[in-house]
Short mmCIF file of C-alpha atoms in Angstrom, two decimals:
data_model
loop_
_atom_site.label_atom_id
_atom_site.label_comp_id
_atom_site.label_asym_id
_atom_site.label_seq_id
_atom_site.Cartn_x
_atom_site.Cartn_y
_atom_site.Cartn_z
CA MET R 1 15.75 -34.85 -15.35
CA ILE R 2 18.29 -34.49 -18.17
CA LEU R 3 16.01 -32.19 -20.19
CA TYR R 4 15.58 -29.79 -17.27
CA LYS R 5 19.34 -29.61 -16.72
CA TYR R 6 19.85 -28.93 -20.40
CA ILE R 7 17.30 -26.08 -20.39
CA ILE R 8 18.90 -24.48 -17.32
CA ARG R 9 22.39 -24.78 -18.85
CA GLN R 10 21.13 -22.90 -21.89
CA ILE R 11 19.69 -20.06 -19.78
CA ILE R 12 22.16 -19.44 -16.93
CA PRO R 13 25.22 -18.29 -18.97
CA ILE R 14 23.07 -15.90 -21.03
CA PHE R 15 21.38 -14.62 -17.87
CA ILE R 16 24.70 -13.87 -16.16
CA GLY R 17 26.07 -12.13 -19.25
CA ALA R 18 22.91 -10.05 -19.68
CA LEU R 19 22.88 -9.15 -15.99
CA LEU R 20 26.46 -7.87 -16.13
CA PHE R 21 25.69 -5.89 -19.29
CA PHE R 22 22.60 -4.16 -17.89
CA VAL R 23 24.28 -3.46 -14.52
CA LEU R 24 27.15 -1.78 -16.35
CA LEU R 25 24.71 0.17 -18.51
CA LEU R 26 22.69 1.44 -15.52
CA SER R 27 25.86 2.37 -13.62
CA LEU R 28 27.15 4.39 -16.57
CA ILE R 29 23.78 6.13 -16.99
CA ASP R 30 23.85 7.21 -13.34
CA LEU R 31 27.48 8.32 -13.65
CA PHE R 32 26.98 10.46 -16.75
CA ALA R 33 23.72 11.91 -15.39
CA ASN R 34 25.64 13.32 -12.40
CA LEU R 35 29.02 13.86 -14.04
CA TRP R 36 28.56 17.62 -14.45
CA LYS R 37 27.74 17.92 -10.74
CA TYR R 38 30.88 15.97 -9.79
CA LEU R 39 32.98 18.24 -12.00
CA THR R 40 31.34 21.39 -10.63
CA TYR R 41 32.12 20.48 -7.01
CA GLU R 42 35.45 18.82 -7.85
CA ALA R 43 34.40 15.55 -6.24
CA PRO R 44 37.32 13.14 -5.58
CA PHE R 45 37.58 10.14 -7.90
CA ARG R 46 37.60 7.86 -4.88
CA SER R 47 34.25 9.23 -3.68
CA ILE R 48 32.76 8.94 -7.17
CA GLY R 49 33.94 5.34 -7.36
CA MET R 50 32.39 4.60 -3.96
CA VAL R 51 29.07 6.09 -5.11
CA MET R 52 29.12 3.83 -8.17
CA LEU R 53 30.02 0.82 -6.03
CA LEU R 54 27.16 1.47 -3.61
CA TYR R 55 24.76 1.80 -6.54
CA ILE R 56 25.60 -1.64 -7.98
CA PRO R 57 23.10 -3.58 -5.76
CA LYS R 58 20.28 -1.30 -6.92
CA CYS R 59 21.41 -1.78 -10.53
CA ILE R 60 21.25 -5.54 -9.99
CA SER R 61 17.71 -5.17 -8.64
CA TYR R 62 16.67 -3.18 -11.72
CA ALA R 63 18.55 -5.40 -14.19
CA LEU R 64 17.49 -8.80 -12.85
CA PRO R 65 13.97 -8.93 -14.43
CA ILE R 66 15.02 -7.70 -17.87
CA SER R 67 18.09 -9.98 -17.86
CA LEU R 68 15.89 -12.95 -17.02
CA LEU R 69 13.42 -11.98 -19.74
CA PHE R 70 16.17 -11.65 -22.34
CA SER R 71 18.00 -14.86 -21.40
CA ILE R 72 14.88 -17.06 -21.47
CA ALA R 73 13.52 -15.49 -24.66
CA TYR R 74 16.88 -15.89 -26.38
CA ALA R 75 17.48 -19.45 -25.11
CA PHE R 76 14.03 -20.67 -26.16
CA GLY R 77 14.22 -18.77 -29.44
CA ASP R 78 17.56 -20.39 -30.16
CA LEU R 79 16.14 -23.83 -29.36
CA TYR R 80 13.20 -23.12 -31.66
CA SER R 81 15.49 -21.99 -34.50
CA LYS R 82 17.54 -25.20 -34.18
CA ASN R 83 14.33 -27.28 -34.16
CA GLU R 84 15.33 -28.78 -30.81
CA LEU R 85 12.06 -27.78 -29.16
CA THR R 86 10.14 -29.11 -32.17
CA ILE R 87 11.65 -32.52 -31.52
CA ILE R 88 10.77 -32.24 -27.83
CA PHE R 89 7.15 -31.30 -28.61
CA THR R 90 6.72 -34.12 -31.15
CA SER R 91 7.91 -36.57 -28.51
CA GLY R 92 4.83 -35.69 -26.45
CA ILE R 93 6.35 -33.23 -23.95
CA PRO R 94 4.23 -30.02 -23.81
CA LEU R 95 5.58 -26.49 -23.37
CA TRP R 96 4.39 -26.19 -19.77
CA LYS R 97 6.38 -29.26 -18.80
CA VAL R 98 9.52 -27.98 -20.53
CA SER R 99 9.02 -24.71 -18.65
CA VAL R 100 8.97 -26.28 -15.17
CA PRO R 101 12.67 -25.57 -14.37
CA VAL R 102 12.27 -22.02 -15.65
CA ILE R 103 9.23 -21.41 -13.45
CA VAL R 104 11.06 -22.85 -10.43
CA LEU R 105 13.96 -20.53 -11.24
CA GLY R 106 11.55 -17.59 -11.39
CA ILE R 107 10.00 -18.43 -8.02
CA GLY R 108 13.44 -18.70 -6.47
CA LEU R 109 14.53 -15.38 -7.97
CA SER R 110 11.30 -13.71 -6.75
CA VAL R 111 12.01 -14.77 -3.17
CA PHE R 112 15.68 -13.85 -3.57
CA SER R 113 14.90 -10.42 -5.04
CA PHE R 114 12.62 -9.47 -2.13
CA PHE R 115 15.16 -10.29 0.58
CA PHE R 116 18.03 -8.95 -1.54
CA GLU R 117 16.16 -5.66 -1.85
CA ASP R 118 15.28 -5.58 1.84
CA MET R 119 18.66 -6.55 3.30
CA ILE R 120 21.29 -5.35 0.80
CA VAL R 121 19.86 -2.89 -1.73
CA LEU R 122 18.17 -0.54 0.75
CA PRO R 123 21.18 0.00 3.09
CA THR R 124 23.57 0.52 0.17
CA LEU R 125 21.16 2.86 -1.63
CA LYS R 126 20.74 4.93 1.54
CA ALA R 127 24.53 5.12 1.95
CA LYS R 128 24.89 6.07 -1.73
CA LYS R 129 22.41 8.95 -1.40
CA ALA R 130 24.07 10.18 1.80
CA LEU R 131 27.53 10.11 0.18
CA SER R 132 26.19 11.87 -2.92
CA ARG R 133 24.71 14.66 -0.79
CA THR R 134 28.04 15.03 1.01
CA ILE R 135 30.27 15.31 -2.06
CA LEU R 136 27.74 17.55 -3.83
CA HIS R 137 27.33 19.79 -0.74
CA GLN R 138 23.58 19.27 -0.57
CA GLN R 139 21.90 20.06 2.74
CA THR R 140 18.43 19.09 3.91
CA SER R 141 16.37 21.12 6.36
CA GLY R 142 13.87 19.67 8.79
CA SER R 143 12.10 22.99 9.37
CA ASN R 144 8.45 22.96 8.39
CA SER R 145 5.53 25.36 8.08
CA GLU R 146 1.76 25.05 8.45
CA VAL R 147 2.01 21.82 10.45
CA VAL R 148 -1.04 19.90 11.67
CA VAL R 149 -0.42 16.89 13.93
CA LYS R 150 -2.95 14.61 15.64
CA THR R 151 -1.82 12.57 18.64
CA GLU R 152 -3.30 10.28 21.28
CA GLU R 153 -5.84 8.91 18.78
CA GLY R 154 -7.01 12.41 17.89
CA ARG R 155 -7.47 13.65 21.46
CA LEU R 156 -4.79 16.32 20.95
CA VAL R 157 -4.38 18.35 17.76
CA TYR R 158 -1.34 20.60 17.24
CA LEU R 159 -1.60 23.54 14.82
CA VAL R 160 1.82 25.12 14.24
CA ASP R 161 2.68 28.08 12.00
CA PHE R 162 6.37 27.21 11.78
CA TYR R 163 8.65 24.55 13.23
CA ASN R 164 12.33 25.54 13.52
CA ASP R 165 14.40 22.38 13.42
CA GLU R 166 17.65 24.06 14.46
CA GLU R 167 16.13 25.66 17.57
CA LYS R 168 13.69 22.82 18.20
CA SER R 169 10.94 25.39 18.59
CA LEU R 170 7.29 25.73 17.61
CA ASN R 171 6.14 29.21 16.56
CA GLY R 172 2.50 30.25 16.61
CA ILE R 173 1.17 27.11 18.27
CA ILE R 174 -2.43 26.16 19.00
CA ILE R 175 -3.22 22.95 20.88
CA ILE R 176 -6.78 21.66 20.69
CA GLU R 177 -7.83 19.16 23.36
CA ARG R 178 -10.88 17.01 22.71
CA LYS R 179 -12.94 14.83 25.01
CA SER R 180 -13.36 11.10 24.53
CA ASP R 181 -16.69 11.72 22.76
CA GLY R 182 -14.97 14.07 20.27
CA ASN R 183 -16.32 17.32 21.70
CA LEU R 184 -14.00 20.25 22.31
CA ALA R 185 -12.50 20.37 25.81
CA SER R 186 -10.04 23.27 25.63
CA ILE R 187 -7.84 25.37 23.35
CA ILE R 188 -4.30 26.38 24.30
CA ARG R 189 -2.54 29.22 22.47
CA SER R 190 1.09 30.23 22.74
CA ARG R 191 3.42 32.44 20.73
CA LYS R 192 6.30 29.99 21.00
CA ALA R 193 7.24 26.64 22.52
CA LEU R 194 10.75 25.28 23.14
CA TRP R 195 11.79 21.64 23.48
CA ASN R 196 13.77 20.95 26.69
CA GLY R 197 14.58 17.35 25.89
CA SER R 198 11.48 15.76 27.42
CA GLU R 199 8.56 18.15 26.83
CA TRP R 200 7.51 21.43 25.22
CA LEU R 201 7.77 24.60 27.33
CA LEU R 202 5.11 27.09 26.24
CA GLU R 203 5.78 30.83 26.48
CA ASN R 204 2.93 32.73 28.19
CA PRO R 205 0.26 30.21 27.23
CA LEU R 206 -3.45 30.89 27.54
CA MET R 207 -6.07 28.19 27.92
CA TYR R 208 -9.63 28.61 26.73
CA HIS R 209 -12.22 26.20 28.09
CA TRP R 210 -15.96 25.96 27.74
CA ASN R 211 -17.93 27.41 30.62
CA GLY R 212 -21.64 27.23 30.05
CA ASP R 213 -22.17 28.96 26.72
CA VAL R 214 -18.90 30.96 26.44
CA TYR R 215 -15.17 30.27 26.33
CA VAL R 216 -13.25 31.49 29.36
CA ALA R 217 -9.51 32.27 29.29
CA SER R 218 -7.33 31.04 32.13
CA ASN R 219 -3.73 30.15 32.90
CA ILE R 220 -2.57 26.73 31.84
CA GLN R 221 -2.62 24.01 34.49
CA ASP R 222 0.73 22.77 35.80
CA SER R 223 -0.44 19.19 35.39
CA LEU R 224 -0.55 19.53 31.60
CA HIS R 225 2.55 18.32 29.78
CA PHE R 226 3.09 18.06 26.05
CA SER R 227 5.78 15.57 25.13
CA GLU R 228 5.23 14.94 21.43
CA GLN R 229 8.67 14.34 19.88
CA PRO R 230 10.11 17.10 17.64
CA ASP R 231 10.53 14.59 14.81
CA THR R 232 6.75 14.57 14.47
CA PHE R 233 6.82 18.22 13.34
CA ARG R 234 9.86 17.94 11.07
CA ARG R 235 9.58 18.12 7.32
CA SER R 236 9.55 14.49 6.29
CA THR R 237 12.89 13.53 4.76
CA ILE R 238 12.24 9.80 5.12
CA ASP R 239 11.97 7.88 1.89
CA VAL R 240 10.05 4.62 2.20
CA GLU R 241 12.28 3.18 -0.52
CA GLU R 242 15.18 3.45 1.95
CA LEU R 243 13.36 1.53 4.70
CA SER R 244 13.01 -2.21 5.15
CA ALA R 245 9.52 -3.69 4.94
CA ILE R 246 9.18 -3.83 8.74
CA GLN R 247 10.54 -0.29 9.19
CA ALA R 248 8.19 0.98 6.47
CA GLN R 249 5.19 -0.56 8.25
CA LEU R 250 6.20 1.09 11.53
CA TYR R 251 6.74 4.40 9.74
CA ILE R 252 3.27 4.23 8.21
CA GLN R 253 1.80 3.50 11.65
CA ASP R 254 3.58 6.60 13.01
CA LEU R 255 2.20 8.72 10.17
CA LYS R 256 -1.29 7.39 10.82
CA ARG R 257 -0.99 8.03 14.55
CA ALA R 258 0.11 11.61 13.88
CA GLY R 259 -2.77 12.16 11.47
CA LEU R 260 -0.41 12.64 8.50
CA PRO R 261 -1.05 11.38 4.94
CA ILE R 262 -0.08 7.74 4.41
CA ILE R 263 -1.21 7.12 0.82
CA SER R 264 2.17 7.75 -0.79
CA ALA R 265 4.09 5.67 1.75
CA LEU R 266 1.53 2.85 1.63
CA THR R 267 1.71 2.76 -2.18
CA ASP R 268 5.51 2.48 -2.08
CA LEU R 269 5.28 -0.35 0.46
CA TYR R 270 2.78 -2.32 -1.63
CA LYS R 271 4.95 -1.73 -4.70
CA ARG R 272 7.86 -3.31 -2.82
CA TYR R 273 5.95 -6.57 -2.53
CA ALA R 274 4.56 -6.38 -6.06
CA PHE R 275 7.96 -5.76 -7.63
CA ALA R 276 9.28 -9.00 -6.12
CA LEU R 277 6.94 -10.94 -8.42
CA THR R 278 8.43 -9.38 -11.54
CA PRO R 279 10.60 -12.46 -12.34
CA LEU R 280 7.44 -14.59 -12.59
CA ILE R 281 5.88 -12.08 -14.97
CA VAL R 282 8.90 -11.93 -17.26
CA ILE R 283 9.06 -15.73 -17.38
CA LEU R 284 5.55 -15.93 -18.82
CA LEU R 285 6.40 -13.25 -21.36
CA SER R 286 9.75 -14.77 -22.31
CA LEU R 287 8.37 -18.30 -22.78
CA SER R 288 5.92 -17.02 -25.36
CA LEU R 289 8.30 -14.52 -26.99
CA GLY R 290 10.90 -17.19 -27.64
CA GLY R 291 8.69 -18.93 -30.15
CA PHE R 292 8.05 -15.87 -32.32
CA PHE R 293 11.59 -15.45 -33.62
CA LYS R 294 13.02 -17.65 -36.37
CA LYS R 295 15.74 -15.26 -37.58
CA ASN R 296 17.97 -12.72 -35.81
CA VAL R 297 17.12 -14.38 -32.51
CA LEU R 298 19.69 -12.41 -30.49
CA LEU R 299 18.63 -8.99 -31.80
CA MET R 300 14.90 -9.66 -31.66
CA SER R 301 15.10 -11.17 -28.16
CA LEU R 302 16.98 -8.12 -26.90
CA LEU R 303 14.55 -5.73 -28.59
CA SER R 304 11.44 -7.52 -27.32
CA SER R 305 12.89 -7.67 -23.81
CA LEU R 306 13.55 -3.93 -23.76
CA ILE R 307 10.08 -3.13 -25.12
CA SER R 308 8.36 -5.42 -22.59
CA ALA R 309 10.39 -3.98 -19.71
CA VAL R 310 9.63 -0.39 -20.75
CA LEU R 311 5.91 -1.13 -21.03
CA PHE R 312 5.84 -2.75 -17.59
CA TYR R 313 7.77 0.04 -15.87
CA VAL R 314 5.69 2.74 -17.58
CA ALA R 315 2.48 0.98 -16.48
CA GLN R 316 3.85 0.69 -12.95
CA MET R 317 4.78 4.38 -12.93
CA LEU R 318 1.34 5.47 -14.17
CA PHE R 319 -0.60 3.34 -11.70
CA THR R 320 1.67 4.43 -8.85
CA MET R 321 1.06 8.07 -9.75
CA LEU R 322 -2.70 7.51 -9.86
CA ALA R 323 -2.57 5.87 -6.43
CA LYS R 324 -0.53 8.69 -4.89
CA LEU R 325 -3.01 11.21 -6.32
CA SER R 326 -5.83 9.21 -4.66
CA TYR R 327 -7.57 8.33 -7.93
CA ILE R 328 -7.20 4.63 -7.08
CA SER R 329 -6.31 2.77 -3.89
CA PRO R 330 -2.64 2.16 -2.96
CA PHE R 331 -3.19 -1.59 -3.35
CA ALA R 332 -4.59 -1.16 -6.86
CA GLY R 333 -1.79 1.21 -7.79
CA ALA R 334 0.89 -1.29 -6.80
CA TRP R 335 -0.67 -4.55 -7.96
CA SER R 336 -2.68 -3.62 -11.07
CA PRO R 337 0.36 -3.69 -13.44
CA VAL R 338 1.37 -7.07 -12.00
CA PHE R 339 -2.06 -8.62 -12.57
CA MET R 340 -2.35 -7.05 -16.03
CA PHE R 341 0.99 -8.41 -17.24
CA LEU R 342 0.36 -11.79 -15.63
CA LEU R 343 -2.87 -12.04 -17.60
CA PHE R 344 -1.11 -10.83 -20.74
CA GLY R 345 1.63 -13.44 -20.25
CA ILE R 346 -0.92 -16.24 -19.80
CA ILE R 347 -2.73 -15.18 -22.99
CA MET R 348 0.55 -15.13 -24.92
CA ILE R 349 1.43 -18.59 -23.61
CA ARG R 350 -1.92 -19.77 -24.95
CA PHE R 351 -0.89 -18.78 -28.50
CA ALA R 352 2.77 -19.75 -28.20
CA ARG R 353 4.26 -22.32 -30.54
CA THR R 354 4.10 -25.83 -29.07
#
């Protein structure tokens, strides 16, 4: 349809220009935020440039919703100010029908943003963080203290005072073995355990098992082998935001199997899916915002876009924090801002100029 093509031609150039502007802005913010660190460690210009280059996909991911919001609000506001939409409405074409190509564009960008985030943004962001740690001489340690790990569906429970990642050793280890009905079968204590590549070798272990109404100490049986991987005891340095959706699901399953907290990781995974719907949200907001401005369309569209984006991201941050603190469920923490702003957008469309 000629009208649909005309609407898209009004939006696309503005969208591309806004996207480039916001990507540049976000890149400069990241650069100046870390500039003093680069100067302190005399980071090479080539490495700094590579860090900025690797950060561009993430900037695109952040900038895409607000650029879409601005471009649609400005394009429709401009059409309103020129009375072009008034002519369209008086000819019997409602706002929802004029908005069809925009909604299709939003659906396409939602699908694109999810796979773009999963396949391009995450690998480049991980590489950017690794390069930043290298040029800033930042080291991460996998050693951990006060570790509790459940394995084999809770049949074995490891209590470790300290895990030394460099030595691959467990210090002050207690292994609790439970029966299938959940009752205690035995307790194994050892001062230290070393990883030999396939299993843990316990130093002078003692086993306590139930004999009648008392616990009896005995030497550990040769048939017992403990092969839980050292990574299970390491301090978690894995960021769910650096994992693909499939990898994040597997990681959460590993955490659950080990008896470790999964709320934070599950919230981040749900937020990944919820964030992909952001283009649809901003379309509803922008379609209604465009009709409010009769003068200074460019300035007011930019201002309203920034305010709407800030409100959405602040709401998302607050609900995510509440979910990670277990005040609400991970699903509610990730999806509540989406549903709230979808409802808000629908209400605004109801009162938009038509």
